[in-house]
PDB file of C-alpha atoms in Angstrom:
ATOM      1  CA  UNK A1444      14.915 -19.405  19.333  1.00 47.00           C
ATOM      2  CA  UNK A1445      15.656 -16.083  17.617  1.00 81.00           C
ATOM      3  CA  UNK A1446      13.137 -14.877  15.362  1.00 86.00           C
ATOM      4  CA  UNK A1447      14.320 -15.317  11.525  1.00 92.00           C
ATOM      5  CA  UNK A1448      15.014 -12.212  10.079  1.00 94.00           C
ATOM      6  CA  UNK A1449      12.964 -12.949   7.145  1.00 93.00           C
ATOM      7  CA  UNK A1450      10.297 -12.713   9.423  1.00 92.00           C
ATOM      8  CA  UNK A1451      11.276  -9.766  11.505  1.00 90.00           C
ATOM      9  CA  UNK A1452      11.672  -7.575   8.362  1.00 89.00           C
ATOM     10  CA  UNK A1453       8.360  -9.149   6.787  1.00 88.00           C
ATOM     11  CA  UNK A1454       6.153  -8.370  10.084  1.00 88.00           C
ATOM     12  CA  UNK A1455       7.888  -5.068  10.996  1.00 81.00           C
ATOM     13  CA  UNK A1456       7.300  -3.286   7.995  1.00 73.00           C
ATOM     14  CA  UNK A1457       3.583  -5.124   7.456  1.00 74.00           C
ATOM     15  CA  UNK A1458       1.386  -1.741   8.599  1.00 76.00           C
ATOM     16  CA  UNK A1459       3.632   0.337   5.723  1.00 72.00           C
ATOM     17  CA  UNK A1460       3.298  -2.497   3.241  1.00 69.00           C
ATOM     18  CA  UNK A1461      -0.417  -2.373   3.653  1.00 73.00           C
ATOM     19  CA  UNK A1462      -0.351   1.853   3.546  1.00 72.00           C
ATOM     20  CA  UNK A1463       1.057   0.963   0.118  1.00 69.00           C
ATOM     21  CA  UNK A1464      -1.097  -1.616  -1.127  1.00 69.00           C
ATOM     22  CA  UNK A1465      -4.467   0.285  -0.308  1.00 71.00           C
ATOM     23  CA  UNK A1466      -3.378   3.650  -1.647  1.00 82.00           C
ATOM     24  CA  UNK A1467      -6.429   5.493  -3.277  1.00 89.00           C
ATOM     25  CA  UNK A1468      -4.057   4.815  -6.874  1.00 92.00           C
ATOM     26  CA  UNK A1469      -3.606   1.283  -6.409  1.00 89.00           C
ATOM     27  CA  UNK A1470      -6.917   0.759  -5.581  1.00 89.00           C
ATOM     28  CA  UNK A1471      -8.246   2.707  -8.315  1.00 91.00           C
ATOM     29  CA  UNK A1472      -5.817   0.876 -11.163  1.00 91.00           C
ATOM     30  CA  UNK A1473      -6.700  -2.667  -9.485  1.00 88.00           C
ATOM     31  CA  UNK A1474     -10.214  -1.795  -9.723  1.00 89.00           C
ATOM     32  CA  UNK A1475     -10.168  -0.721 -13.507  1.00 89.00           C
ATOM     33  CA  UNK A1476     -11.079   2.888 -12.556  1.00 91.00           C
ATOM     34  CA  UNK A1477      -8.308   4.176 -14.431  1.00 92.00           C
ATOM     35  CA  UNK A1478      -7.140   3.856 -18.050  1.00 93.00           C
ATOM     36  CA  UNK A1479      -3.997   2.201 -19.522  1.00 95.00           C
ATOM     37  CA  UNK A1480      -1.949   5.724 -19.591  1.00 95.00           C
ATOM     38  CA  UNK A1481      -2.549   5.736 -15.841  1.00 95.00           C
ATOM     39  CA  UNK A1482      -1.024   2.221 -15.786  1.00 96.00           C
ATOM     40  CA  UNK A1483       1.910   3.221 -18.298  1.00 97.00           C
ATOM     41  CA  UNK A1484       2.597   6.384 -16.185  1.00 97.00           C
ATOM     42  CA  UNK A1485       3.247   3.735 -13.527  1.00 97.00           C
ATOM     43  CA  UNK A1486       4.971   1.881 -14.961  1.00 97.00           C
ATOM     44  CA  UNK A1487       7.653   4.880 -15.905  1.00 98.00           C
ATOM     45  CA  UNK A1488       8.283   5.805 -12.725  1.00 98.00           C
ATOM     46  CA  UNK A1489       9.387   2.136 -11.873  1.00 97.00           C
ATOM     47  CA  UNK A1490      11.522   2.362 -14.648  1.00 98.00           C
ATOM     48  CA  UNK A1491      13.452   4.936 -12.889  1.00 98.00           C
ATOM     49  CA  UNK A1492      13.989   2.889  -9.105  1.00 98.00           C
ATOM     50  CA  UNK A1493      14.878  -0.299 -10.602  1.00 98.00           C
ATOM     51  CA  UNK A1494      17.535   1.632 -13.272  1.00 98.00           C
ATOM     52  CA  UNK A1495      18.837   3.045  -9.821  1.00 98.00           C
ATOM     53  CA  UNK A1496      18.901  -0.770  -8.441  1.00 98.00           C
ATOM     54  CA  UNK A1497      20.179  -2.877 -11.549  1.00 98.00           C
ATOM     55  CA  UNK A1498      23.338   0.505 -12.240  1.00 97.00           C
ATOM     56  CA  UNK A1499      24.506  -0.511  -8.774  1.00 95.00           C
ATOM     57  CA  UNK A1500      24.572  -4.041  -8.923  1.00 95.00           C
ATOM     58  CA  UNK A1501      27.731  -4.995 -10.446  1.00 93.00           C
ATOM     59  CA  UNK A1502      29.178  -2.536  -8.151  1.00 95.00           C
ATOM     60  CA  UNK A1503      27.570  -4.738  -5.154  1.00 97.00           C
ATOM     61  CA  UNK A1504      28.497  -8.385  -6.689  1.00 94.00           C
ATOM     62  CA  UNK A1505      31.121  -9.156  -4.423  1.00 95.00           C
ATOM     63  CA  UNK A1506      29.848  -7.518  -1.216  1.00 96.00           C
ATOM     64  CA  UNK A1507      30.168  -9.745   1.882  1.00 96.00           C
ATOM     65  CA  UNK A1508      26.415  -8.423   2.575  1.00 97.00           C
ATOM     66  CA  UNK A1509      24.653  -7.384  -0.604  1.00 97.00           C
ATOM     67  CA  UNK A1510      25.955  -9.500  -3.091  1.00 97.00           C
ATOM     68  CA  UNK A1511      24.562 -12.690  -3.132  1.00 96.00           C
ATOM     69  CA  UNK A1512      21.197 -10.456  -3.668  1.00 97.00           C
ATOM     70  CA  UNK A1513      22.190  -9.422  -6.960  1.00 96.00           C
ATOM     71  CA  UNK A1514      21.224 -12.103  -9.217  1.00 96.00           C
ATOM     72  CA  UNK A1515      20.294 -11.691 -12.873  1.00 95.00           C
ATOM     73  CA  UNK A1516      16.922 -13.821 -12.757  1.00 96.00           C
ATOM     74  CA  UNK A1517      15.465 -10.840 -10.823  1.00 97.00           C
ATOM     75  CA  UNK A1518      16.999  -7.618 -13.061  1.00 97.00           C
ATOM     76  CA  UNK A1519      13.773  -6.065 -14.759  1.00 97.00           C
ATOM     77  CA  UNK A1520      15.138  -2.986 -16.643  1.00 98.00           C
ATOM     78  CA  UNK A1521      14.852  -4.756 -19.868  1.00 97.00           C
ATOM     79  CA  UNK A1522      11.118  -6.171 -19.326  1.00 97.00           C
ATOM     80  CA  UNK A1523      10.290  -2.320 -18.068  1.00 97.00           C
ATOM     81  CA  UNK A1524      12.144  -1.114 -21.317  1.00 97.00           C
ATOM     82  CA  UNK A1525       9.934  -3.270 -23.532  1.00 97.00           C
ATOM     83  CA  UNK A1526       6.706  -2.827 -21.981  1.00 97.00           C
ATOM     84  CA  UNK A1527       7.364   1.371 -22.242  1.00 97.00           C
ATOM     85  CA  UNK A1528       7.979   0.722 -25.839  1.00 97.00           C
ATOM     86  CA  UNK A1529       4.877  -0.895 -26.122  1.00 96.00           C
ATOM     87  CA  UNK A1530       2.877   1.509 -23.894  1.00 96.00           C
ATOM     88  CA  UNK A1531       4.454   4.161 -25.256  1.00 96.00           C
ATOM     89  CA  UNK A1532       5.851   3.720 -28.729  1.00 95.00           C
ATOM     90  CA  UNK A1533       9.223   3.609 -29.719  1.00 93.00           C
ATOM     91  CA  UNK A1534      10.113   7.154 -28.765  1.00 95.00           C
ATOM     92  CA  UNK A1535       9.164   6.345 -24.891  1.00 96.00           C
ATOM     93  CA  UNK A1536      12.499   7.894 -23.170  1.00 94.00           C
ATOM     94  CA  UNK A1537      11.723  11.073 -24.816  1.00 94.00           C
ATOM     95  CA  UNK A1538       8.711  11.858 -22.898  1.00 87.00           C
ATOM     96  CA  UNK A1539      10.260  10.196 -20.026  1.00 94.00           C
ATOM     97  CA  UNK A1540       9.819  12.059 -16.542  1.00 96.00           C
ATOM     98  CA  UNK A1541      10.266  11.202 -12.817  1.00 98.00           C
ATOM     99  CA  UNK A1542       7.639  12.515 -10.633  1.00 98.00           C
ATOM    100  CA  UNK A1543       9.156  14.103  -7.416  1.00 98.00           C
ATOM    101  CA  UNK A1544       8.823  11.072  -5.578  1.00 98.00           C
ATOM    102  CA  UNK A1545      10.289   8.784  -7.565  1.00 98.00           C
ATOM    103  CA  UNK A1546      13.374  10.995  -8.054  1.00 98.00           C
ATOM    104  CA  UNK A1547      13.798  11.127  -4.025  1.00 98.00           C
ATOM    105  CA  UNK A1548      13.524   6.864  -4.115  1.00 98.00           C
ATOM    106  CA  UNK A1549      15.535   6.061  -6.634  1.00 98.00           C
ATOM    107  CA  UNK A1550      18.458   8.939  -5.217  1.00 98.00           C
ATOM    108  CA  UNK A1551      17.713   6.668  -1.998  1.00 98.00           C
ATOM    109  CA  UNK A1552      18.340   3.599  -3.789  1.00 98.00           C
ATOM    110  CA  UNK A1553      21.750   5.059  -4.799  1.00 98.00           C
ATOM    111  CA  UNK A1554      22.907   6.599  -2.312  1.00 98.00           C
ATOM    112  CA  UNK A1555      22.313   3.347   0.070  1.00 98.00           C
ATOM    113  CA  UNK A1556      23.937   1.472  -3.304  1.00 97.00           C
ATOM    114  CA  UNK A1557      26.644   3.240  -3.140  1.00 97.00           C
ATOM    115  CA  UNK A1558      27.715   3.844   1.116  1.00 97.00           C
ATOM    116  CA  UNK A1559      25.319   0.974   2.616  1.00 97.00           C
ATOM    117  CA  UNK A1560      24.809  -2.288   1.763  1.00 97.00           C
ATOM    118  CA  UNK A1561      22.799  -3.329   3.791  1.00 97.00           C
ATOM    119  CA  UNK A1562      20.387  -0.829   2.879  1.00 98.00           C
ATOM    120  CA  UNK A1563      20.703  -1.278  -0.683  1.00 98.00           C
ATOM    121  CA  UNK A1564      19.249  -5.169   0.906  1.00 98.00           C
ATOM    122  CA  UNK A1565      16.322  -3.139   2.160  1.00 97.00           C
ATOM    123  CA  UNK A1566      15.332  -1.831  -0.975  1.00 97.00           C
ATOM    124  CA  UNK A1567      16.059  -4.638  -3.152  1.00 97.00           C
ATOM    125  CA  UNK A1568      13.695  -7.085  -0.711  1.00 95.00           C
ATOM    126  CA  UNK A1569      10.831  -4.503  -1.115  1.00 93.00           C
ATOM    127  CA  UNK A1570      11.083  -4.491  -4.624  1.00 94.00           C
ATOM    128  CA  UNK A1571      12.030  -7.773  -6.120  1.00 95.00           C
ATOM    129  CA  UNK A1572      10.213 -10.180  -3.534  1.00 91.00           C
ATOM    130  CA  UNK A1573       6.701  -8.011  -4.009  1.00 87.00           C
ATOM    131  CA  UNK A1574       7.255  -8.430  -7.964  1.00 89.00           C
ATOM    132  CA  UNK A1575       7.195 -12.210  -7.798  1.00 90.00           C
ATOM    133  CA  UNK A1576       4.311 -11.775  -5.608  1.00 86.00           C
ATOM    134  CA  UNK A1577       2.111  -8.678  -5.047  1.00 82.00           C
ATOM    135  CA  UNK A1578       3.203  -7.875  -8.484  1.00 86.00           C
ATOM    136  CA  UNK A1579       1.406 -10.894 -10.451  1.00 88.00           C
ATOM    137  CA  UNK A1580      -1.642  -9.483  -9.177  1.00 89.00           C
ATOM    138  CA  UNK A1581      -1.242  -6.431 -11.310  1.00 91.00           C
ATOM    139  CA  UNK A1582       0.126  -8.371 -14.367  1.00 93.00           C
ATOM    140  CA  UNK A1583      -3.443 -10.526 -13.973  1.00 93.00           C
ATOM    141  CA  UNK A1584      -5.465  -6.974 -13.329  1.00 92.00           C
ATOM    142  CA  UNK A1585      -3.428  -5.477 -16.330  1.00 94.00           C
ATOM    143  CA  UNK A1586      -4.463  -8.271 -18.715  1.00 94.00           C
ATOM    144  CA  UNK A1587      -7.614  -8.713 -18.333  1.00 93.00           C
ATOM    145  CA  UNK A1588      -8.322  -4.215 -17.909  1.00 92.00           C
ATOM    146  CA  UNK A1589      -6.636  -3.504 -20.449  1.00 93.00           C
ATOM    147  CA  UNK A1590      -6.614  -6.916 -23.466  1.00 91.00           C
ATOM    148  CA  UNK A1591      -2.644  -7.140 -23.091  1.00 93.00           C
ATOM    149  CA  UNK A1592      -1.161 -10.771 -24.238  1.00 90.00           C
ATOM    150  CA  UNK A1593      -1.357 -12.821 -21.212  1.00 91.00           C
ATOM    151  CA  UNK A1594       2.082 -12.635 -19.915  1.00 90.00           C
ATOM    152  CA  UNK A1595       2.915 -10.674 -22.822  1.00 92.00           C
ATOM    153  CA  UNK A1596       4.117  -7.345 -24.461  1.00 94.00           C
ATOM    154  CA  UNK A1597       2.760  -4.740 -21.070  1.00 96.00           C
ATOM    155  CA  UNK A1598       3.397  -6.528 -18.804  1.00 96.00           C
ATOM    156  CA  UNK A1599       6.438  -8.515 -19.132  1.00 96.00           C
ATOM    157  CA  UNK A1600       8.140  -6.406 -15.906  1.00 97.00           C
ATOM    158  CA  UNK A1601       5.601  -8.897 -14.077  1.00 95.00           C
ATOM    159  CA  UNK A1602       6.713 -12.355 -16.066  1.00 95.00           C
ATOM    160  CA  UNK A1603      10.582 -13.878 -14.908  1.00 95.00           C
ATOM    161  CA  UNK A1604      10.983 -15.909 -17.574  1.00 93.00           C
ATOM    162  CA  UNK A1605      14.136 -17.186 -16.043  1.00 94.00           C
ATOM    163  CA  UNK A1606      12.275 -17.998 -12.493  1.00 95.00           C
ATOM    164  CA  UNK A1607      10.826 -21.653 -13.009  1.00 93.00           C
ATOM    165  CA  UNK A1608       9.258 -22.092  -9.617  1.00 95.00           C
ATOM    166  CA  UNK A1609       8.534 -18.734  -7.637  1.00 93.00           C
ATOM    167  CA  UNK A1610       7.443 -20.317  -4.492  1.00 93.00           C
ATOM    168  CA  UNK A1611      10.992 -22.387  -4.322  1.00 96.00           C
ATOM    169  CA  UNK A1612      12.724 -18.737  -5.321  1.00 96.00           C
ATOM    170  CA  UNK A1613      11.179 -17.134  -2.225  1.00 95.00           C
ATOM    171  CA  UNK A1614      11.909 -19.523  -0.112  1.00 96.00           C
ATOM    172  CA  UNK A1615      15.565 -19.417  -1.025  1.00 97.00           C
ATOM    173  CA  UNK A1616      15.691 -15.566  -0.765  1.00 97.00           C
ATOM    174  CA  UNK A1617      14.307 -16.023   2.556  1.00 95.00           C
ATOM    175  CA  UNK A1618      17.061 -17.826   3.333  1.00 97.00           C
ATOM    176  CA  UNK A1619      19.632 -15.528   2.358  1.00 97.00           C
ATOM    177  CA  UNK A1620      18.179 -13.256   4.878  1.00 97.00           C
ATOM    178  CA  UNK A1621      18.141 -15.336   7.308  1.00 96.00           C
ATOM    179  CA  UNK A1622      21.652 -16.065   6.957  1.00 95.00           C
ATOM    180  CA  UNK A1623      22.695 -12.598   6.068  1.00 96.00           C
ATOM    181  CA  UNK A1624      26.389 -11.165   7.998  1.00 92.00           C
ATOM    182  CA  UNK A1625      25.556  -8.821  10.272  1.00 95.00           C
ATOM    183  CA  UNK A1626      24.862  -7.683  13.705  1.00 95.00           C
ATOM    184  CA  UNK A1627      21.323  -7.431  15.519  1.00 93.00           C
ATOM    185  CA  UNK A1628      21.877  -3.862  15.435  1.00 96.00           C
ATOM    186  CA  UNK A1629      22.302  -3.351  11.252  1.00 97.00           C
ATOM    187  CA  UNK A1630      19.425  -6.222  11.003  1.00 95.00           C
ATOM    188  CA  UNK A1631      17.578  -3.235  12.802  1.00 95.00           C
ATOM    189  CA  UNK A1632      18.498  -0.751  10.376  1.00 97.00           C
ATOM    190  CA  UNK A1633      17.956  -2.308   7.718  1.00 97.00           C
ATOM    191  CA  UNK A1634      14.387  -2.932   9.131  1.00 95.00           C
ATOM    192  CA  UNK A1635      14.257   0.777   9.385  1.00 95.00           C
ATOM    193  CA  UNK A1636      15.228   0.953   5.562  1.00 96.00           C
ATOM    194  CA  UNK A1637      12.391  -1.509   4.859  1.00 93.00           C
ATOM    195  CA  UNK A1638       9.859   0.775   6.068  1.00 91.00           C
ATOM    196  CA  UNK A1639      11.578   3.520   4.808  1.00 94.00           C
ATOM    197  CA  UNK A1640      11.045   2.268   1.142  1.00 94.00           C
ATOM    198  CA  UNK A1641       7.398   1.475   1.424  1.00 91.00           C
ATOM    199  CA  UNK A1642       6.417   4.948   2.978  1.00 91.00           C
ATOM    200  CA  UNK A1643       8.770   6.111  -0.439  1.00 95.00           C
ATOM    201  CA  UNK A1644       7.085   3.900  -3.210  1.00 93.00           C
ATOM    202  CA  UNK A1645       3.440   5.522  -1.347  1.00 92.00           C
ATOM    203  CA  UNK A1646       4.519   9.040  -1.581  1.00 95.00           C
ATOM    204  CA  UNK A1647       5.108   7.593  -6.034  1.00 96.00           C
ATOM    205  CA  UNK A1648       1.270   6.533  -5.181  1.00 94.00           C
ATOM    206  CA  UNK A1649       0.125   9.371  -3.389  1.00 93.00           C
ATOM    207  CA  UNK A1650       1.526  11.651  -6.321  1.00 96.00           C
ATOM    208  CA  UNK A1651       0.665   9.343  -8.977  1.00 96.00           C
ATOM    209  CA  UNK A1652      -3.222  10.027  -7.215  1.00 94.00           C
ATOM    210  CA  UNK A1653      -3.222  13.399  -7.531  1.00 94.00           C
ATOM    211  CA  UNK A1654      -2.633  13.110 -11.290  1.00 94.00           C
ATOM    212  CA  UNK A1655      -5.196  10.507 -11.996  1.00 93.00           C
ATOM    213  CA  UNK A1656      -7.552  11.916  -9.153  1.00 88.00           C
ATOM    214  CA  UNK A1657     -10.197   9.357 -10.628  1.00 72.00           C
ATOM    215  CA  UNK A1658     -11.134   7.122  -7.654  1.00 50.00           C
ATOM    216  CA  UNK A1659     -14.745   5.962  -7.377  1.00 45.00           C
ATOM    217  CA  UNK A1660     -15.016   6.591  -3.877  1.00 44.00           C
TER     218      UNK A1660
END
């Protein structure tokens, strides 16, 4: 039996997921080496990739590949929104910036939005399915580093209110990319792209480092 692709693109793109998880930045933030503006400088530069996700996904709704991936229980431009506001005050887009790296992801996101689906697939698995589960880890680390409300103003990015049962979510995700309509040789690409977006979202990390160069090590 043919390996699900769920699995493929999971265990393929493992040894740049983990480059990602252990940066020296992550590390440092999960640790509580770093202060909040650290975590709200973050948190802007995810505001930027998932603004170049969500402004592409009407565009994708009726896709034969990507759009039964775009589904409105995931978007997260509004939680991002208020949690800047919070971090930030009221006059956060004003003091807005994109750090190199994020600029070159989020032009990736967009340009694979808007000439390859299936790539646009890529990016929206690494993102979406390591919120609901990577991600929580943060919101908990967050909370308790830094007194926000649990599951409150901060940190609502991390909270889908409209997701009742994550686990059950997954699962059905999983499925969709399993049953996704393309050849062996796209499922490769888009494998590719996978890896691809983690080595992007650690150059955000690696850059995000060198301006909170604060790690305990």
């Amino acid at each position: 039996m043919d390996t699900p692709f769920s699995t493929l693109i999971r265990t393929a793109s493992h040894e740049q997921h983990t480059e990602a998880e252990t940066s020296t930045f992550m590390s440092d933030l999960l640790g509580g080496r770093l202060g909040v503006d650290a975590y709200a400088r973050y948190t802007e530069q995810l505001w930027f990739v998932y603004r170049a996700l969500e402004d592409a996904a009407d565009s994708l709704k009726g896709d034969p590949v990507a759009g039964a991936f775009v589904q409105p229980e995931l978007m997260r431009v509004d939680a991002l929104e208020g949690d800047l506001a919070h971090l930030r005050g009221d006059g956060w887009r004003s003091g807005l910036t994109a750090l190199p790296a994020t600029a070159a992801y989020a032009e990736r996101v967009t340009e694979c939005a808007r000439s390859w689906p299936g790539g646009y697939v890529a990016h929206h698995y690494t993102r979406y399915l390591g919120d609901l589960s990577g991600g929580q880890i943060i919101r908990d680390k967050a909370e308790k580093t830094w007194g926000f409300a649990r599951k409150g103003d901060g940190v609502r990015f991390y909270v889908f209110e409209s997701i009742s049962n994550p686990a059950a979510f997954k699962r059905g995700y999983r499925e969709l990319l399993d049953g996704i309509a393309v050849d062996d040789l796209e499922k490769q690409r888009i494998v590719d792209e996978c890896k691809r977006a983690f080595s992007l979202n650690t150059a955000v990390f690696r850059e995000l480092g060198d301006e909170f160069p604060l790690s305990a090590a």
